Amino acid sequence: MHDTPNVIGVSGSLRDESGTRIAVQHALDAAAGAGATVEHIDLREWDLPLFDPDASVADSGDGPELAARVREADAMVLGTPVYHGTIASPLKTALDYCSIEDVEGTTVGILAVAGGGFPTPTLQHLRASVIELKGWPLPQDVAIPDSWAAFEDGSIADGDITERVEELGATVVAYAGIADRREETEQSELATGD
């Protein structure tokens, strides 16, 4: 883990006025306030062709660079809009470029933004993907239903949602590198015989 936790946020929406992007940035602002260095990966700015395991590096666009940024992160905030009850394809494609070696042990905060009701299935799908990659998803996540009412003038309009998003950002910093700390504790206990 870095001396100062390095937190990246990945927004899975390509919309210009994306509530997902606003929420991820708000979580990153809270992470910065908690002492982390932060980077917002806006997938609109990345060349990520649909993942093809047989493609050469030259045909993988920015996929290898994205995987390298993920590998260097101590923690991540992953945000997705809800499309047909699941993860948006831009975020899924970004995750497809990441291997277990890139994500393993990384603390991950999850949020989902829905145009309608509570996005439970989407949060579960994203959590399952993080677990498959051996990441450490935080036990709490952030659901933002009724996005048409949750955002106004480029910011979060609801105070309760704002508080939950800020808590997510601060918590990823508090638990950044938790897998490394757990390994160190286990090794220490083995060495002392506790």
mmCIF file of N, CA, C and O in Angstrom, residues 53-116:
data_model
loop_
_atom_site.group_PDB
_atom_site.id
_atom_site.type_symbol
_atom_site.label_atom_id
_atom_site.label_comp_id
_atom_site.label_asym_id
_atom_site.label_seq_id
_atom_site.Cartn_x
_atom_site.Cartn_y
_atom_site.Cartn_z
ATOM 1 N N PRO A 53 -10.251 -11.745 -25.570
ATOM 2 C CA PRO A 53 -9.053 -12.344 -24.986
ATOM 3 C C PRO A 53 -8.010 -12.738 -26.025
ATOM 4 O O PRO A 53 -6.836 -12.927 -25.681
ATOM 5 N N ASP A 54 -8.397 -12.841 -27.291
ATOM 6 C CA ASP A 54 -7.446 -13.192 -28.343
ATOM 7 C C ASP A 54 -6.828 -11.966 -29.014
ATOM 8 O O ASP A 54 -5.952 -12.107 -29.862
ATOM 9 N N ALA A 55 -7.274 -10.767 -28.645
ATOM 10 C CA ALA A 55 -6.760 -9.551 -29.280
ATOM 11 C C ALA A 55 -5.333 -9.276 -28.825
ATOM 12 O O ALA A 55 -4.955 -9.575 -27.686
ATOM 13 N N SER A 56 -4.563 -8.693 -29.704
ATOM 14 C CA SER A 56 -3.199 -8.299 -29.348
ATOM 15 C C SER A 56 -3.266 -7.041 -28.488
ATOM 16 O O SER A 56 -4.286 -6.348 -28.441
ATOM 17 N N VAL A 57 -2.156 -6.730 -27.829
ATOM 18 C CA VAL A 57 -2.091 -5.514 -27.019
ATOM 19 C C VAL A 57 -2.381 -4.298 -27.896
ATOM 20 O O VAL A 57 -3.090 -3.370 -27.484
ATOM 21 N N ALA A 58 -1.885 -4.320 -29.130
ATOM 22 C CA ALA A 58 -2.098 -3.189 -30.036
ATOM 23 C C ALA A 58 -3.574 -2.988 -30.370
ATOM 24 O O ALA A 58 -4.007 -1.880 -30.669
ATOM 25 N N ASP A 59 -4.360 -4.074 -30.293
ATOM 26 C CA ASP A 59 -5.790 -3.992 -30.609
ATOM 27 C C ASP A 59 -6.650 -3.833 -29.360
ATOM 28 O O ASP A 59 -7.875 -3.924 -29.436
ATOM 29 N N SER A 60 -6.026 -3.615 -28.209
ATOM 30 C CA SER A 60 -6.763 -3.528 -26.936
ATOM 31 C C SER A 60 -6.987 -2.099 -26.481
ATOM 32 O O SER A 60 -7.409 -1.875 -25.342
ATOM 33 N N GLY A 61 -6.698 -1.119 -27.325
ATOM 34 C CA GLY A 61 -6.913 0.275 -26.970
ATOM 35 C C GLY A 61 -6.217 0.637 -25.675
ATOM 36 O O GLY A 61 -5.045 0.300 -25.456
ATOM 37 N N ASP A 62 -6.965 1.296 -24.785
ATOM 38 C CA ASP A 62 -6.420 1.714 -23.492
ATOM 39 C C ASP A 62 -6.589 0.657 -22.399
ATOM 40 O O ASP A 62 -6.329 0.940 -21.226
ATOM 41 N N GLY A 63 -7.018 -0.550 -22.789
ATOM 42 C CA GLY A 63 -7.247 -1.604 -21.802
ATOM 43 C C GLY A 63 -6.056 -1.897 -20.912
ATOM 44 O O GLY A 63 -6.190 -1.941 -19.678
ATOM 45 N N PRO A 64 -4.850 -2.087 -21.482
ATOM 46 C CA PRO A 64 -3.692 -2.356 -20.618
ATOM 47 C C PRO A 64 -3.373 -1.202 -19.656
ATOM 48 O O PRO A 64 -2.998 -1.438 -18.505
ATOM 49 N N GLU A 65 -3.554 0.040 -20.106
ATOM 50 C CA GLU A 65 -3.302 1.192 -19.228
ATOM 51 C C GLU A 65 -4.329 1.246 -18.102
ATOM 52 O O GLU A 65 -3.995 1.543 -16.949
ATOM 53 N N LEU A 66 -5.577 0.943 -18.417
ATOM 54 C CA LEU A 66 -6.613 0.916 -17.382
ATOM 55 C C LEU A 66 -6.272 -0.143 -16.335
ATOM 56 O O LEU A 66 -6.342 0.125 -15.133
ATOM 57 N N ALA A 67 -5.897 -1.341 -16.783
ATOM 58 C CA ALA A 67 -5.540 -2.411 -15.846
ATOM 59 C C ALA A 67 -4.373 -1.986 -14.957
ATOM 60 O O ALA A 67 -4.360 -2.267 -13.752
ATOM 61 N N ALA A 68 -3.402 -1.272 -15.531
ATOM 62 C CA ALA A 68 -2.255 -0.802 -14.743
ATOM 63 C C ALA A 68 -2.686 0.204 -13.677
ATOM 64 O O ALA A 68 -2.211 0.155 -12.540
ATOM 65 N N ARG A 69 -3.610 1.100 -14.017
ATOM 66 C CA ARG A 69 -4.100 2.085 -13.027
ATOM 67 C C ARG A 69 -4.833 1.380 -11.893
ATOM 68 O O ARG A 69 -4.696 1.741 -10.729
ATOM 69 N N VAL A 70 -5.644 0.388 -12.254
ATOM 70 C CA VAL A 70 -6.365 -0.379 -11.238
ATOM 71 C C VAL A 70 -5.367 -1.105 -10.338
ATOM 72 O O VAL A 70 -5.505 -1.105 -9.112
ATOM 73 N N ARG A 71 -4.356 -1.710 -10.927
ATOM 74 C CA ARG A 71 -3.347 -2.456 -10.166
ATOM 75 C C ARG A 71 -2.618 -1.563 -9.170
ATOM 76 O O ARG A 71 -2.256 -1.991 -8.080
ATOM 77 N N GLU A 72 -2.401 -0.292 -9.518
ATOM 78 C CA GLU A 72 -1.691 0.646 -8.652
ATOM 79 C C GLU A 72 -2.568 1.219 -7.539
ATOM 80 O O GLU A 72 -2.057 1.826 -6.599
ATOM 81 N N ALA A 73 -3.875 1.053 -7.644
ATOM 82 C CA ALA A 73 -4.796 1.654 -6.665
ATOM 83 C C ALA A 73 -4.834 0.843 -5.377
ATOM 84 O O ALA A 73 -4.767 -0.384 -5.388
ATOM 85 N N ASP A 74 -4.944 1.554 -4.259
ATOM 86 C CA ASP A 74 -5.165 0.903 -2.967
ATOM 87 C C ASP A 74 -6.654 0.681 -2.719
ATOM 88 O O ASP A 74 -7.039 -0.193 -1.948
ATOM 89 N N ALA A 75 -7.476 1.503 -3.368
ATOM 90 C CA ALA A 75 -8.927 1.386 -3.221
ATOM 91 C C ALA A 75 -9.581 1.970 -4.462
ATOM 92 O O ALA A 75 -8.975 2.763 -5.188
ATOM 93 N N MET A 76 -10.828 1.555 -4.692
ATOM 94 C CA MET A 76 -11.591 2.044 -5.843
ATOM 95 C C MET A 76 -13.016 2.364 -5.426
ATOM 96 O O MET A 76 -13.551 1.762 -4.498
ATOM 97 N N VAL A 77 -13.605 3.292 -6.158
ATOM 98 C CA VAL A 77 -15.052 3.512 -6.111
ATOM 99 C C VAL A 77 -15.550 3.195 -7.512
ATOM 100 O O VAL A 77 -15.105 3.803 -8.486
ATOM 101 N N LEU A 78 -16.423 2.219 -7.612
ATOM 102 C CA LEU A 78 -17.016 1.840 -8.893
ATOM 103 C C LEU A 78 -18.455 2.309 -8.917
ATOM 104 O O LEU A 78 -19.233 1.982 -8.015
ATOM 105 N N GLY A 79 -18.810 3.081 -9.941
ATOM 106 C CA GLY A 79 -20.175 3.575 -10.065
ATOM 107 C C GLY A 79 -20.769 3.167 -11.399
ATOM 108 O O GLY A 79 -20.111 3.260 -12.435
ATOM 109 N N THR A 80 -21.998 2.702 -11.366
ATOM 110 C CA THR A 80 -22.666 2.304 -12.598
ATOM 111 C C THR A 80 -24.092 2.828 -12.637
ATOM 112 O O THR A 80 -24.780 2.823 -11.624
ATOM 113 N N PRO A 81 -24.529 3.264 -13.812
ATOM 114 C CA PRO A 81 -25.957 3.458 -13.983
ATOM 115 C C PRO A 81 -26.595 2.079 -14.131
ATOM 116 O O PRO A 81 -25.896 1.095 -14.410
ATOM 117 N N VAL A 82 -27.888 2.009 -13.926
ATOM 118 C CA VAL A 82 -28.604 0.746 -14.068
ATOM 119 C C VAL A 82 -29.195 0.685 -15.472
ATOM 120 O O VAL A 82 -30.010 1.524 -15.843
ATOM 121 N N TYR A 83 -28.749 -0.295 -16.230
ATOM 122 C CA TYR A 83 -29.298 -0.538 -17.563
ATOM 123 C C TYR A 83 -29.923 -1.928 -17.566
ATOM 124 O O TYR A 83 -29.223 -2.924 -17.400
ATOM 125 N N HIS A 84 -31.236 -1.982 -17.710
ATOM 126 C CA HIS A 84 -31.967 -3.257 -17.749
ATOM 127 C C HIS A 84 -31.657 -4.125 -16.531
ATOM 128 O O HIS A 84 -31.482 -5.341 -16.637
ATOM 129 N N GLY A 85 -31.546 -3.485 -15.377
ATOM 130 C CA GLY A 85 -31.388 -4.211 -14.126
ATOM 131 C C GLY A 85 -29.995 -4.707 -13.827
ATOM 132 O O GLY A 85 -29.802 -5.491 -12.893
ATOM 133 N N THR A 86 -28.992 -4.246 -14.580
ATOM 134 C CA THR A 86 -27.642 -4.735 -14.328
ATOM 135 C C THR A 86 -26.609 -3.639 -14.596
ATOM 136 O O THR A 86 -26.948 -2.480 -14.792
ATOM 137 N N ILE A 87 -25.328 -4.031 -14.592
ATOM 138 C CA ILE A 87 -24.200 -3.121 -14.766
ATOM 139 C C ILE A 87 -24.190 -2.582 -16.194
ATOM 140 O O ILE A 87 -24.425 -3.326 -17.149
ATOM 141 N N ALA A 88 -23.870 -1.321 -16.354
ATOM 142 C CA ALA A 88 -23.738 -0.722 -17.684
ATOM 143 C C ALA A 88 -22.540 -1.331 -18.415
ATOM 144 O O ALA A 88 -21.505 -1.609 -17.810
ATOM 145 N N SER A 89 -22.691 -1.511 -19.714
ATOM 146 C CA SER A 89 -21.645 -2.178 -20.502
ATOM 147 C C SER A 89 -20.286 -1.465 -20.472
ATOM 148 O O SER A 89 -19.257 -2.153 -20.488
ATOM 149 N N PRO A 90 -20.197 -0.129 -20.417
ATOM 150 C CA PRO A 90 -18.853 0.467 -20.343
ATOM 151 C C PRO A 90 -18.076 0.025 -19.098
ATOM 152 O O PRO A 90 -16.873 -0.247 -19.179
ATOM 153 N N LEU A 91 -18.761 -0.066 -17.957
ATOM 154 C CA LEU A 91 -18.068 -0.499 -16.741
ATOM 155 C C LEU A 91 -17.726 -1.976 -16.821
ATOM 156 O O LEU A 91 -16.633 -2.397 -16.429
ATOM 157 N N LYS A 92 -18.641 -2.770 -17.351
ATOM 158 C CA LYS A 92 -18.369 -4.210 -17.496
ATOM 159 C C LYS A 92 -17.161 -4.422 -18.399
ATOM 160 O O LYS A 92 -16.275 -5.239 -18.106
ATOM 161 N N THR A 93 -17.080 -3.682 -19.507
ATOM 162 C CA THR A 93 -15.932 -3.803 -20.401
ATOM 163 C C THR A 93 -14.644 -3.405 -19.681
ATOM 164 O O THR A 93 -13.615 -4.081 -19.799
ATOM 165 N N ALA A 94 -14.688 -2.318 -18.910
ATOM 166 C CA ALA A 94 -13.503 -1.895 -18.153
ATOM 167 C C ALA A 94 -13.056 -2.999 -17.198
ATOM 168 O O ALA A 94 -11.858 -3.305 -17.111
ATOM 169 N N LEU A 95 -13.993 -3.619 -16.500
ATOM 170 C CA LEU A 95 -13.644 -4.695 -15.575
ATOM 171 C C LEU A 95 -13.116 -5.918 -16.320
ATOM 172 O O LEU A 95 -12.260 -6.641 -15.810
ATOM 173 N N ASP A 96 -13.636 -6.152 -17.536
ATOM 174 C CA ASP A 96 -13.151 -7.291 -18.324
ATOM 175 C C ASP A 96 -11.667 -7.164 -18.648
ATOM 176 O O ASP A 96 -10.975 -8.165 -18.820
ATOM 177 N N TYR A 97 -11.153 -5.950 -18.741
ATOM 178 C CA TYR A 97 -9.730 -5.744 -19.008
ATOM 179 C C TYR A 97 -8.866 -5.976 -17.773
ATOM 180 O O TYR A 97 -7.642 -6.015 -17.872
ATOM 181 N N CYS A 98 -9.481 -6.107 -16.616
ATOM 182 C CA CYS A 98 -8.736 -6.301 -15.375
ATOM 183 C C CYS A 98 -8.671 -7.785 -15.023
ATOM 184 O O CYS A 98 -9.655 -8.509 -15.132
ATOM 185 N N SER A 99 -7.509 -8.204 -14.566
ATOM 186 C CA SER A 99 -7.336 -9.587 -14.126
ATOM 187 C C SER A 99 -7.408 -9.642 -12.599
ATOM 188 O O SER A 99 -7.423 -8.607 -11.926
ATOM 189 N N ILE A 100 -7.395 -10.850 -12.081
ATOM 190 C CA ILE A 100 -7.365 -11.019 -10.626
ATOM 191 C C ILE A 100 -6.130 -10.323 -10.056
ATOM 192 O O ILE A 100 -6.200 -9.663 -9.018
ATOM 193 N N GLU A 101 -4.999 -10.422 -10.746
ATOM 194 C CA GLU A 101 -3.768 -9.798 -10.261
ATOM 195 C C GLU A 101 -3.896 -8.274 -10.158
ATOM 196 O O GLU A 101 -3.234 -7.642 -9.343
ATOM 197 N N ASP A 102 -4.761 -7.683 -10.985
ATOM 198 C CA ASP A 102 -4.947 -6.227 -10.958
ATOM 199 C C ASP A 102 -5.815 -5.786 -9.780
ATOM 200 O O ASP A 102 -5.622 -4.696 -9.249
ATOM 201 N N VAL A 103 -6.779 -6.598 -9.394
ATOM 202 C CA VAL A 103 -7.796 -6.190 -8.409
ATOM 203 C C VAL A 103 -7.604 -6.842 -7.042
ATOM 204 O O VAL A 103 -8.006 -6.283 -6.028
ATOM 205 N N GLU A 104 -6.955 -7.980 -6.999
ATOM 206 C CA GLU A 104 -6.868 -8.758 -5.760
ATOM 207 C C GLU A 104 -6.414 -7.914 -4.577
ATOM 208 O O GLU A 104 -5.412 -7.204 -4.636
ATOM 209 N N GLY A 105 -7.200 -7.963 -3.500
ATOM 210 C CA GLY A 105 -6.874 -7.251 -2.276
ATOM 211 C C GLY A 105 -7.257 -5.787 -2.253
ATOM 212 O O GLY A 105 -7.082 -5.122 -1.238
ATOM 213 N N THR A 106 -7.789 -5.268 -3.364
ATOM 214 C CA THR A 106 -8.148 -3.855 -3.437
ATOM 215 C C THR A 106 -9.493 -3.621 -2.754
ATOM 216 O O THR A 106 -10.462 -4.337 -3.006
ATOM 217 N N THR A 107 -9.568 -2.628 -1.901
ATOM 218 C CA THR A 107 -10.816 -2.234 -1.256
ATOM 219 C C THR A 107 -11.683 -1.517 -2.286
ATOM 220 O O THR A 107 -11.196 -0.652 -3.001
ATOM 221 N N VAL A 108 -12.963 -1.885 -2.358
ATOM 222 C CA VAL A 108 -13.835 -1.336 -3.397
ATOM 223 C C VAL A 108 -15.154 -0.856 -2.798
ATOM 224 O O VAL A 108 -15.844 -1.608 -2.108
ATOM 225 N N GLY A 109 -15.477 0.405 -3.063
ATOM 226 C CA GLY A 109 -16.786 0.952 -2.737
ATOM 227 C C GLY A 109 -17.658 0.911 -3.987
ATOM 228 O O GLY A 109 -17.175 1.179 -5.088
ATOM 229 N N ILE A 110 -18.904 0.559 -3.820
ATOM 230 C CA ILE A 110 -19.807 0.342 -4.952
ATOM 231 C C ILE A 110 -20.999 1.282 -4.843
ATOM 232 O O ILE A 110 -21.577 1.448 -3.762
ATOM 233 N N LEU A 111 -21.376 1.866 -5.991
ATOM 234 C CA LEU A 111 -22.613 2.647 -6.034
ATOM 235 C C LEU A 111 -23.321 2.416 -7.356
ATOM 236 O O LEU A 111 -22.693 2.125 -8.371
ATOM 237 N N ALA A 112 -24.644 2.511 -7.322
ATOM 238 C CA ALA A 112 -25.457 2.335 -8.526
ATOM 239 C C ALA A 112 -26.525 3.413 -8.563
ATOM 240 O O ALA A 112 -27.119 3.756 -7.537
ATOM 241 N N VAL A 113 -26.757 3.936 -9.761
ATOM 242 C CA VAL A 113 -27.714 5.020 -9.968
ATOM 243 C C VAL A 113 -28.811 4.516 -10.899
ATOM 244 O O VAL A 113 -28.525 4.085 -12.023
ATOM 245 N N ALA A 114 -30.047 4.556 -10.418
ATOM 246 C CA ALA A 114 -31.182 4.032 -11.187
ATOM 247 C C ALA A 114 -32.177 5.128 -11.512
ATOM 248 O O ALA A 114 -32.435 6.009 -10.688
ATOM 249 N N GLY A 115 -32.741 5.060 -12.707
ATOM 250 C CA GLY A 115 -33.788 5.999 -13.085
ATOM 251 C C GLY A 115 -35.093 5.706 -12.383
ATOM 252 O O GLY A 115 -35.939 6.577 -12.237
ATOM 253 N N GLY A 116 -35.245 4.467 -11.917
ATOM 254 C CA GLY A 116 -36.464 4.056 -11.239
ATOM 255 C C GLY A 116 -36.204 3.653 -9.810
ATOM 256 O O GLY A 116 -35.559 4.380 -9.053
#
